[in-house]
Amino acid sequence: MDFLISGFLEAIRLLSVGDAETFAAIFATIRVAGLSMSVSLLIGIPLGYLLGYLDFPGKRSLRMVVDTLLSLPTVFIGLMVYALLSNRGPLGEMGLLFTLTGIAIGQAILALPIIIALTASAVESLDASLRLTLMTLGASPGRIFLTSIREARHGLLTAAVTATGRVLTEVGISMMVGGNIKWHTRTITTAIALETNKGQFATGIALGLVLLALAFGVNLSLSLLRRRG
Amino acid sequence: MDFLISGFLEAIRLLSVGDAETFAAIFATIRVAGLSMSVSLLIGIPLGYLLGYLDFPGKRSLRMVVDTLLSLPTVFIGLMVYALLSNRGPLGEMGLLFTLTGIAIGQAILALPIIIALTASAVESLDASLRLTLMTLGASPGRIFLTSIREARHGLLTAAVTATGRVLTEVGISMMVGGNIKWHTRTITTAIALETNKGQFATGIALGLVLLALAFGVNLSLSLLRRRG
Amino acid sequence: MKEILRLKQVRHSYNGRTVLTMPELRIMSGTITGLAGPNGSGKSTLLKIMALTERCSSGTVYFNGSAVAPFDKQVRHRLTLLPQAPYLLKRTVSDNISYGLKIRNRTEDITAAVHGALELVGLDASFSNRLWFELSGGEARRVALAARLALKPACLLLDEPTAGVDMESARSIRRAVLLARRDWGTTLVIASHHQFWLNDICEELIYLYNGRRLRGSFENILLGPWERTGEGLVRAQLADGQYVYAAPPQGRENAAVIDTGGFAPARPQKEPAARTIRELRGTVTGIFQDRLQDAPRIHVICGDHLFVVAASDQFLRDRELRPGQQVTLAYDPAAVSWLPA
Amino acid sequence: MKEILRLKQVRHSYNGRTVLTMPELRIMSGTITGLAGPNGSGKSTLLKIMALTERCSSGTVYFNGSAVAPFDKQVRHRLTLLPQAPYLLKRTVSDNISYGLKIRNRTEDITAAVHGALELVGLDASFSNRLWFELSGGEARRVALAARLALKPACLLLDEPTAGVDMESARSIRRAVLLARRDWGTTLVIASHHQFWLNDICEELIYLYNGRRLRGSFENILLGPWERTGEGLVRAQLADGQYVYAAPPQGRENAAVIDTGGFAPARPQKEPAARTIRELRGTVTGIFQDRLQDAPRIHVICGDHLFVVAASDQFLRDRELRPGQQVTLAYDPAAVSWLPA
Amino acid sequence: ASEPERPLLLATTTSTDNTGLLDYLVPRFTRATGIKLKWVATGTGKALKLGERCDADVLMVHAPGAEKKFVAAGFGINRRQIMYNDFVLVGPVDDPAAIKGQTICGALAAISRQASIFVSRGDNSGTNKKELALWRECVPDMQPGRDWYLETGQGMLSTMSIAGERGGYTLTDRGTYIKYEANNNGEPPLVIMVEGGPSLLNQYSVIEVHPSRCDNVLNDAARSFGDWLISPAGQEAIGAFRLLGKQLFIPNGAGK
Ligand SMILES: Nc1ncnc2c1ncn2[C@@H]1O[C@H](COP(=O)(O)OP(=O)(O)OP(=O)(O)O)[C@@H](O)[C@H]1O
Ligand SMILES: Nc1ncnc2c1ncn2[C@@H]1O[C@H](COP(=O)(O)OP(=O)(O)OP(=O)(O)O)[C@@H](O)[C@H]1O
Ligand SMILES: [Mg+2]
Ligand SMILES: [Mg+2]
């Protein structure tokens, strides 16, 4: 248990001293998670809404596909995005391999099924009379979408928090697509993996705590949002 | 992109030929995920229900703690469980290090916040009059729990599917606590990580597809359950 | 008078069970139409189809002469429905009432519009800051109605606007409905189980039964069970042991109706009644003016069944009539009609 | 007669707003008590507190003499409430009705119990296989009621059992209530806005206003706005321009009530009225028997306000009275009483 | 020796596992001694850590400096050399720093002088430690620039693919390079620039976890494993191991 305690002390030290490497990893993490979450929320919420709201043949199967995609292993996503972005791949020209943007693409793919599945579930659990009521008040389909989303805001927030947790903690994509390059694409999780591999367990624990502190900050802001809404 | 195609072919080969190593990893994955999901559902659903159902001071803060725990990095959990189970740790005597049971402990910790947060959210989105109605029909608090859970079954299924996805795809805990020992604690994801590390990208992709097929099977069974309910 | 809504060959089914069959229905602009009928007779379904919130299984809905479908832009902002179980958005009362106005970009002086609408349903302006759950059942219903009135729609469909609403407020709602018609030319269709309230307000009454429109009066429905008598009639027993007789139905119909005008005061016993005429004994519980027919009606309880009897000349000549009194009603079993199964 | 329910010093508030103040309330075993009052007067709150589904902010509830709290095992299986907005479980109608029976381990012959309960509320046995959403508004309400009746509870609290229910079914419900009392000795408390229906069934009526119990009659509530007159009175205008006069309130009260017995037929014009007496002109819309008081009542519309007038001897002597007729009512402004704000 | 109640647990570096050496050696060891063996393949640093925490019985690693410290600290006993292979400096085919054929020190100096991209594992592995030692020796005043000296913190193959994608140089063990070459279908973006010489040797050793510190370890079996590796049979097996037809490890057991 020794390294847990020293890890805790180390976490405080890293944050208070303003350790440059740690902060580089923190900023990389924030940038990449911010990017991937924005993209996946923007795409995932409308898709999840449609999946939960519409009734169409094959809906059940589509739902199952989404559920299955919840089990996309990160290394697998990492490999696929790597294949796309590598110099030999179709998008090699764009030079996105070993960049934060590249990681964000992979993470967005990771977060998307979570957002879609949880949004669909939140929309489905809305009162059936909401849709009728909005139609009677003259709402267009687009307006029904916006209002339903707002009515389901607690469920969506949970979706966002869950997906953020997933994105913040993933290693496979960041490693594979980002390359864990110090000062450039090293995120907190890839740093943890590295330190652990080096046998620096205390530092690994410390960085884990740093990530939790970051997540706590994110959730604190979201919770203030929740209080307002 | 070449390795995507060969990965696909390889996946078919591994499954059809009945490759012993692959099947050992599949069984390890099923056993460990089954164990961890059972434990986390058993603990997480009641806790999530209480969090969603009860009103008590500090509920909001507790909720935020759970949300933050959604961002527990797997390597971090792996390190902590390792610290516990290591021969130098408090539970070293039990000999759970480098066993599937050890991995399952870590994965249960990983799944727990997901189950709790999504259960709480599903319970909160239940109609407010459900509780009143059940009370008027003479339900005890325990019965209200059971019936609410049943009414929220779709939301809970989504919770279970999401957590299963998380557990099936995690690498950090399996690596750290399980040791990725061939024939013993090698799961599909640690095998993917290993193959990727070896540069056997096609095999990595193939194993990823195997995992997806496994997840699809799980979701197919759950979906039949959903249809019945 | 222009026709604002028209249904042609409309049928609607849920999972294959047909619940509405409406070959033709016309609503004229500026009229108030009542919709009555027992539970499950299709009132809400009809209103939802007219409001274009549900697509009928077959048939066409016309609005101002043109065939329309759900989300039709032409209609969306001119027609509104108060559903039977309206939903309040998880916001304040004021947000709920102004929602439709904001959609229509009518954002000038929202506060005044909200307060005005609240007043129409008899609620104090102080309600506008309450949250959606801080309301009693009747208050919530009235807020939902206020949200529709605020829109000043060309066509307003109300599904049981007074259910759970107190008497004073039911009168406020009546005033609001009449005002909407007078000031905004609104056309109204109102489903309600409050027979008095509905008759008092509407100019035409559509009576639904098993998804079909019935013509004639319908207050006195008898549900059976029916048994055959020796005389080639069927009869149903009332709670006090009396029987109601009717000529047997043609098919498998089960519900019969006696027209309010089908009763007469029984002849004095010395005069023998025509062989076919049957009698019912009961207690007068009230004498009312029916506003829709502008004629008096007498309520008579036989057993625990209430009969509504048109106060014909003969009845009115019998000035002794007052509540609590015993009367004997005469009717012709052959005149009892059967409702479609 | 034993006391089954008792409330002592009960107060209830939501977010600091007190909505119920009930120093003392006793319900005797085997009685049927009505609960009336405008929207928001606290009927549902009172029922929820009596049903032990909500804990009152202060005060004590006694059941069969002992103080009880929510989830009390003694009470849980003996008392049940039909909430104003009941919830149907996402299962079949039959599952919904049998839920409470299964909880009580009364699993012998569930099907018969379900069919019996459906019949009590006037629904066909074929409904038992419907899913929860395959019901009309009134059908859903009746299913919820059936789920309570199936329990044969010692104490049954009903919150607007007839809202949205058709007339025929309202009569079935009345029968079911009376049967429950007769056959099972059930004690009933029923909140309703259906004045007729309620008066017809209950033996005592509790009238709530602003969370407090009022004694006396309450049919004729006048809400103002009031203005002062030169003669030291206040007056409120009716829709047709007439005024209703009252002695000014002591405090900031706003709602006044004229007792149904406070009206008399106006004297013929040659006899000068006492200086204090005022008159109202209106149209008779109905004459009926009030079952609770077992006395006739006359409905008179003045403007669009309905006054309920006890048919005193003087009125009854005036045999000319019939619906549609004009009458002039006399009352004493000093006898108008004010309701607590 | 008494029959061990559980298999012997070996903690080793990824290179012995990734090349398939263990898959080849362990069945032979078991056949010879009857001892069952499981292994955990991780970075050298973590392998040593597992030994330090008594979570493994025996270690097979390649970081002589760290190993000596490990033994000196009392965590392990009986360190024995078993084999070596060699490191090679690889780089892009177009060789931007023109180092092909130079000595290792000349090559590193040229790379740092021209700030050509150099990709380091930066993960405390045996290879990483060797690389750092070479830099210290050859370019004592080297300042690793953020733009040309990239630390990947990953395994050798990943590091090589990053170097390949970025057109950089890197130091690798020959075994992994052979795999890399094979993975790229014989057309690797990186080719060998510098090889040979005593300073590029990569020595593997076996260490037993200290039995008196860790009473749970199976020291008898661990000893047997070390004994077998340096026995003629073991040494011969190592020498006969081939990856893609090439010899990877040169046995030098019983050396000290
Ligand atoms: N979603 C649904 N699925 C299946 N059947 C339905 C559905 N909604 C209504 N029904 C059935 O359709 C018929 C008509 O229902 P509708 O709600 O139109 O009746 P209603 O006249 O409004 O009754 P109420 O007076 O109870 O409101 C009923 O038999 C009802 O059971
Ligand atoms: N959850 C709540 N939060 C805050 N205020 C509430 C809540 N529920 C009811 N109220 C308020 O409490 C008062 C009493 O409500 P209650 O539901 O008991 O009235 P009611 O007599 O049943 O009315 P109705 O006839 O409309 O059903 C009302 O003023 C209402 O606005
Ligand atoms: Mg309806
Ligand atoms: Mg109420």
PDB file of C-alpha atoms in Angstrom, chain D residues 5-181:
ATOM      1  CA  LEU D   5     -59.024   7.842  11.059  1.00  0.00           C
ATOM      2  CA  ARG D   6     -58.161  10.915  13.039  1.00  0.00           C
ATOM      3  CA  LEU D   7     -56.008  13.928  12.254  1.00  0.00           C
ATOM      4  CA  LYS D   8     -54.755  16.084  15.080  1.00  0.00           C
ATOM      5  CA  GLN D   9     -53.090  19.465  14.653  1.00  0.00           C
ATOM      6  CA  VAL D  10     -52.103  18.583  11.120  1.00  0.00           C
ATOM      7  CA  ARG D  11     -50.428  21.216   9.000  1.00  0.00           C
ATOM      8  CA  HIS D  12     -48.760  20.736   5.682  1.00  0.00           C
ATOM      9  CA  SER D  13     -46.587  23.042   3.638  1.00  0.00           C
ATOM     10  CA  TYR D  14     -44.731  22.813   0.356  1.00  0.00           C
ATOM     11  CA  ASN D  15     -41.544  24.893   0.321  1.00  0.00           C
ATOM     12  CA  GLY D  16     -42.774  26.920   3.242  1.00  0.00           C
ATOM     13  CA  ARG D  17     -46.229  27.669   1.767  1.00  0.00           C
ATOM     14  CA  THR D  18     -48.828  26.199   4.115  1.00  0.00           C
ATOM     15  CA  VAL D  19     -51.553  24.523   2.077  1.00  0.00           C
ATOM     16  CA  LEU D  20     -53.377  22.577   4.772  1.00  0.00           C
ATOM     17  CA  THR D  21     -54.361  23.418   8.351  1.00  0.00           C
ATOM     18  CA  MET D  22     -56.500  20.791  10.008  1.00  0.00           C
ATOM     19  CA  PRO D  23     -56.660  21.088  13.819  1.00  0.00           C
ATOM     20  CA  GLU D  24     -58.956  18.092  14.114  1.00  0.00           C
ATOM     21  CA  LEU D  25     -60.628  15.658  11.762  1.00  0.00           C
ATOM     22  CA  ARG D  26     -62.355  12.384  12.588  1.00  0.00           C
ATOM     23  CA  ILE D  27     -63.596   9.785  10.150  1.00  0.00           C
ATOM     24  CA  MET D  28     -65.931   7.192  11.621  1.00  0.00           C
ATOM     25  CA  SER D  29     -65.725   3.592  10.572  1.00  0.00           C
ATOM     26  CA  GLY D  30     -68.164   2.617   7.832  1.00  0.00           C
ATOM     27  CA  THR D  31     -69.105   6.154   6.803  1.00  0.00           C
ATOM     28  CA  ILE D  32     -68.852   7.858   3.438  1.00  0.00           C
ATOM     29  CA  THR D  33     -67.349  11.317   3.674  1.00  0.00           C
ATOM     30  CA  GLY D  34     -67.238  13.761   0.786  1.00  0.00           C
ATOM     31  CA  LEU D  35     -64.431  16.235   0.263  1.00  0.00           C
ATOM     32  CA  ALA D  36     -65.206  19.331  -1.768  1.00  0.00           C
ATOM     33  CA  GLY D  37     -63.568  22.645  -2.438  1.00  0.00           C
ATOM     34  CA  PRO D  38     -62.060  24.631  -5.273  1.00  0.00           C
ATOM     35  CA  ASN D  39     -58.858  23.708  -7.075  1.00  0.00           C
ATOM     36  CA  GLY D  40     -55.860  24.054  -4.835  1.00  0.00           C
ATOM     37  CA  SER D  41     -57.910  23.993  -1.647  1.00  0.00           C
ATOM     38  CA  GLY D  42     -55.944  21.011  -0.332  1.00  0.00           C
ATOM     39  CA  LYS D  43     -58.188  18.012  -1.017  1.00  0.00           C
ATOM     40  CA  SER D  44     -55.477  15.886  -2.587  1.00  0.00           C
ATOM     41  CA  THR D  45     -52.979  16.919   0.046  1.00  0.00           C
ATOM     42  CA  LEU D  46     -55.387  15.922   2.793  1.00  0.00           C
ATOM     43  CA  LEU D  47     -56.070  12.557   1.160  1.00  0.00           C
ATOM     44  CA  LYS D  48     -52.359  11.857   0.715  1.00  0.00           C
ATOM     45  CA  ILE D  49     -51.749  12.595   4.369  1.00  0.00           C
ATOM     46  CA  MET D  50     -54.641  10.413   5.466  1.00  0.00           C
ATOM     47  CA  ALA D  51     -53.363   7.638   3.198  1.00  0.00           C
ATOM     48  CA  LEU D  52     -49.935   7.928   4.832  1.00  0.00           C
ATOM     49  CA  THR D  53     -48.254   8.455   1.507  1.00  0.00           C
ATOM     50  CA  GLU D  54     -47.046  11.866   2.510  1.00  0.00           C
ATOM     51  CA  ARG D  55     -45.775  12.819   5.955  1.00  0.00           C
ATOM     52  CA  CYS D  56     -47.473  15.962   7.183  1.00  0.00           C
ATOM     53  CA  SER D  57     -45.188  18.869   8.102  1.00  0.00           C
ATOM     54  CA  SER D  58     -46.544  18.745  11.634  1.00  0.00           C
ATOM     55  CA  GLY D  59     -49.281  16.969  13.535  1.00  0.00           C
ATOM     56  CA  THR D  60     -50.346  13.376  13.979  1.00  0.00           C
ATOM     57  CA  VAL D  61     -52.455  10.883  12.058  1.00  0.00           C
ATOM     58  CA  TYR D  62     -54.211   8.148  14.045  1.00  0.00           C
ATOM     59  CA  PHE D  63     -55.524   4.941  12.510  1.00  0.00           C
ATOM     60  CA  ASN D  64     -57.811   2.893  14.725  1.00  0.00           C
ATOM     61  CA  GLY D  65     -56.607   4.929  17.654  1.00  0.00           C
ATOM     62  CA  SER D  66     -52.859   4.605  17.283  1.00  0.00           C
ATOM     63  CA  ALA D  67     -50.505   7.179  15.816  1.00  0.00           C
ATOM     64  CA  VAL D  68     -49.197   5.982  12.455  1.00  0.00           C
ATOM     65  CA  ALA D  69     -46.581   7.007   9.911  1.00  0.00           C
ATOM     66  CA  PRO D  70     -45.934   6.210   6.246  1.00  0.00           C
ATOM     67  CA  PHE D  71     -45.189   2.528   5.549  1.00  0.00           C
ATOM     68  CA  ASP D  72     -46.816   1.549   8.831  1.00  0.00           C
ATOM     69  CA  LYS D  73     -47.323  -2.210   8.497  1.00  0.00           C
ATOM     70  CA  GLN D  74     -50.611  -2.105  10.391  1.00  0.00           C
ATOM     71  CA  VAL D  75     -52.167   0.291   7.927  1.00  0.00           C
ATOM     72  CA  ARG D  76     -50.427  -0.539   4.667  1.00  0.00           C
ATOM     73  CA  HIS D  77     -52.686  -3.424   3.767  1.00  0.00           C
ATOM     74  CA  ARG D  78     -55.902  -1.998   5.125  1.00  0.00           C
ATOM     75  CA  LEU D  79     -56.060   1.475   3.620  1.00  0.00           C
ATOM     76  CA  THR D  80     -55.683   2.494   0.016  1.00  0.00           C
ATOM     77  CA  LEU D  81     -55.928   5.691  -2.004  1.00  0.00           C
ATOM     78  CA  LEU D  82     -56.851   6.279  -5.628  1.00  0.00           C
ATOM     79  CA  PRO D  83     -54.558   9.211  -6.454  1.00  0.00           C
ATOM     80  CA  GLN D  84     -55.733  12.053  -8.612  1.00  0.00           C
ATOM     81  CA  ALA D  85     -53.229  11.094 -11.331  1.00  0.00           C
ATOM     82  CA  PRO D  86     -52.758   7.361 -10.858  1.00  0.00           C
ATOM     83  CA  TYR D  87     -49.932   5.588 -12.641  1.00  0.00           C
ATOM     84  CA  LEU D  88     -50.434   2.381 -14.531  1.00  0.00           C
ATOM     85  CA  LEU D  89     -47.550  -0.067 -14.428  1.00  0.00           C
ATOM     86  CA  LYS D  90     -46.118  -0.830 -17.837  1.00  0.00           C
ATOM     87  CA  ARG D  91     -47.870  -4.186 -17.935  1.00  0.00           C
ATOM     88  CA  THR D  92     -51.326  -5.477 -18.735  1.00  0.00           C
ATOM     89  CA  VAL D  93     -54.515  -4.248 -17.132  1.00  0.00           C
ATOM     90  CA  SER D  94     -54.775  -7.547 -15.306  1.00  0.00           C
ATOM     91  CA  ASP D  95     -51.264  -7.190 -13.888  1.00  0.00           C
ATOM     92  CA  ASN D  96     -52.120  -3.705 -12.727  1.00  0.00           C
ATOM     93  CA  ILE D  97     -55.235  -4.827 -10.931  1.00  0.00           C
ATOM     94  CA  SER D  98     -53.643  -7.858  -9.335  1.00  0.00           C
ATOM     95  CA  TYR D  99     -50.500  -6.047  -8.181  1.00  0.00           C
ATOM     96  CA  GLY D 100     -51.885  -5.165  -4.756  1.00  0.00           C
ATOM     97  CA  LEU D 101     -53.353  -8.637  -4.310  1.00  0.00           C
ATOM     98  CA  LYS D 102     -50.019 -10.255  -5.018  1.00  0.00           C
ATOM     99  CA  ILE D 103     -48.319  -7.985  -2.513  1.00  0.00           C
ATOM    100  CA  ARG D 104     -50.812  -9.172   0.075  1.00  0.00           C
ATOM    101  CA  ASN D 105     -50.206 -12.792  -0.944  1.00  0.00           C
ATOM    102  CA  ARG D 106     -53.850 -13.104  -1.872  1.00  0.00           C
ATOM    103  CA  THR D 107     -53.005 -15.181  -4.881  1.00  0.00           C
ATOM    104  CA  GLU D 108     -55.950 -17.556  -4.896  1.00  0.00           C
ATOM    105  CA  ASP D 109     -58.086 -16.980  -7.927  1.00  0.00           C
ATOM    106  CA  ILE D 110     -56.570 -13.762  -9.129  1.00  0.00           C
ATOM    107  CA  THR D 111     -58.427 -13.949 -12.445  1.00  0.00           C
ATOM    108  CA  ALA D 112     -61.802 -13.957 -10.751  1.00  0.00           C
ATOM    109  CA  ALA D 113     -60.766 -11.037  -8.560  1.00  0.00           C
ATOM    110  CA  VAL D 114     -59.571  -9.066 -11.597  1.00  0.00           C
ATOM    111  CA  HIS D 115     -62.754  -9.706 -13.545  1.00  0.00           C
ATOM    112  CA  GLY D 116     -64.870  -8.862 -10.542  1.00  0.00           C
ATOM    113  CA  ALA D 117     -63.058  -5.566 -10.038  1.00  0.00           C
ATOM    114  CA  LEU D 118     -63.374  -4.682 -13.727  1.00  0.00           C
ATOM    115  CA  GLU D 119     -67.067  -5.367 -13.586  1.00  0.00           C
ATOM    116  CA  LEU D 120     -67.448  -3.065 -10.586  1.00  0.00           C
ATOM    117  CA  VAL D 121     -66.150  -0.135 -12.619  1.00  0.00           C
ATOM    118  CA  GLY D 122     -68.215  -1.105 -15.647  1.00  0.00           C
ATOM    119  CA  LEU D 123     -65.450  -2.568 -17.781  1.00  0.00           C
ATOM    120  CA  ASP D 124     -65.675  -5.756 -19.764  1.00  0.00           C
ATOM    121  CA  ALA D 125     -63.475  -8.739 -18.784  1.00  0.00           C
ATOM    122  CA  SER D 126     -61.840  -8.488 -22.225  1.00  0.00           C
ATOM    123  CA  PHE D 127     -59.964  -5.439 -20.970  1.00  0.00           C
ATOM    124  CA  SER D 128     -57.802  -7.536 -18.699  1.00  0.00           C
ATOM    125  CA  ASN D 129     -55.343  -8.374 -21.473  1.00  0.00           C
ATOM    126  CA  ARG D 130     -54.926  -4.832 -22.757  1.00  0.00           C
ATOM    127  CA  LEU D 131     -51.614  -3.121 -22.247  1.00  0.00           C
ATOM    128  CA  TRP D 132     -51.417  -0.002 -20.132  1.00  0.00           C
ATOM    129  CA  PHE D 133     -51.343   2.394 -23.074  1.00  0.00           C
ATOM    130  CA  GLU D 134     -54.178   0.760 -24.963  1.00  0.00           C
ATOM    131  CA  LEU D 135     -56.787   2.598 -22.920  1.00  0.00           C
ATOM    132  CA  SER D 136     -58.755   5.802 -23.257  1.00  0.00           C
ATOM    133  CA  GLY D 137     -58.462   8.407 -20.500  1.00  0.00           C
ATOM    134  CA  GLY D 138     -61.599   7.319 -18.701  1.00  0.00           C
ATOM    135  CA  GLU D 139     -60.834   3.635 -19.121  1.00  0.00           C
ATOM    136  CA  ALA D 140     -57.400   4.107 -17.545  1.00  0.00           C
ATOM    137  CA  ARG D 141     -58.961   5.871 -14.593  1.00  0.00           C
ATOM    138  CA  ARG D 142     -61.450   3.102 -14.110  1.00  0.00           C
ATOM    139  CA  VAL D 143     -58.725   0.468 -14.261  1.00  0.00           C
ATOM    140  CA  ALA D 144     -56.883   2.336 -11.516  1.00  0.00           C
ATOM    141  CA  LEU D 145     -60.043   2.373  -9.443  1.00  0.00           C
ATOM    142  CA  ALA D 146     -60.588  -1.331 -10.080  1.00  0.00           C
ATOM    143  CA  ALA D 147     -57.087  -1.996  -8.732  1.00  0.00           C
ATOM    144  CA  ARG D 148     -58.187  -0.395  -5.443  1.00  0.00           C
ATOM    145  CA  LEU D 149     -61.554  -2.074  -5.266  1.00  0.00           C
ATOM    146  CA  ALA D 150     -59.939  -5.474  -5.827  1.00  0.00           C
ATOM    147  CA  LEU D 151     -58.165  -5.059  -2.480  1.00  0.00           C
ATOM    148  CA  LYS D 152     -61.435  -4.839  -0.536  1.00  0.00           C
ATOM    149  CA  PRO D 153     -59.752  -2.366   1.817  1.00  0.00           C
ATOM    150  CA  ALA D 154     -61.031  -1.394   5.243  1.00  0.00           C
ATOM    151  CA  CYS D 155     -60.561   2.239   4.279  1.00  0.00           C
ATOM    152  CA  LEU D 156     -60.729   3.545   0.737  1.00  0.00           C
ATOM    153  CA  LEU D 157     -59.772   7.088  -0.169  1.00  0.00           C
ATOM    154  CA  LEU D 158     -60.740   8.265  -3.640  1.00  0.00           C
ATOM    155  CA  ASP D 159     -59.369  11.407  -5.267  1.00  0.00           C
ATOM    156  CA  GLU D 160     -61.808  12.389  -7.991  1.00  0.00           C
ATOM    157  CA  PRO D 161     -62.837   8.888  -8.997  1.00  0.00           C
ATOM    158  CA  THR D 162     -65.203  10.192 -11.665  1.00  0.00           C
ATOM    159  CA  ALA D 163     -63.017  12.775 -13.419  1.00  0.00           C
ATOM    160  CA  GLY D 164     -63.053  11.958 -17.120  1.00  0.00           C
ATOM    161  CA  VAL D 165     -65.439   9.070 -16.520  1.00  0.00           C
ATOM    162  CA  ASP D 166     -68.700   8.843 -18.464  1.00  0.00           C
ATOM    163  CA  MET D 167     -72.071   9.153 -16.752  1.00  0.00           C
ATOM    164  CA  GLU D 168     -72.964   5.520 -16.969  1.00  0.00           C
ATOM    165  CA  SER D 169     -69.645   4.538 -15.406  1.00  0.00           C
ATOM    166  CA  ALA D 170     -69.977   7.193 -12.736  1.00  0.00           C
ATOM    167  CA  ARG D 171     -73.137   5.386 -11.723  1.00  0.00           C
ATOM    168  CA  SER D 172     -71.282   2.062 -11.731  1.00  0.00           C
ATOM    169  CA  ILE D 173     -68.699   3.602  -9.463  1.00  0.00           C
ATOM    170  CA  ARG D 174     -71.408   4.857  -7.160  1.00  0.00           C
ATOM    171  CA  ARG D 175     -72.821   1.335  -6.982  1.00  0.00           C
ATOM    172  CA  ALA D 176     -69.367  -0.092  -6.328  1.00  0.00           C
ATOM    173  CA  VAL D 177     -68.763   2.355  -3.499  1.00  0.00           C
ATOM    174  CA  LEU D 178     -72.055   1.573  -1.834  1.00  0.00           C
ATOM    175  CA  LEU D 179     -71.437  -2.128  -2.260  1.00  0.00           C
ATOM    176  CA  ALA D 180     -67.977  -1.845  -0.688  1.00  0.00           C
ATOM    177  CA  ARG D 181     -69.456  -0.178   2.323  1.00  0.00           C
TER     178      ARG D 181
END
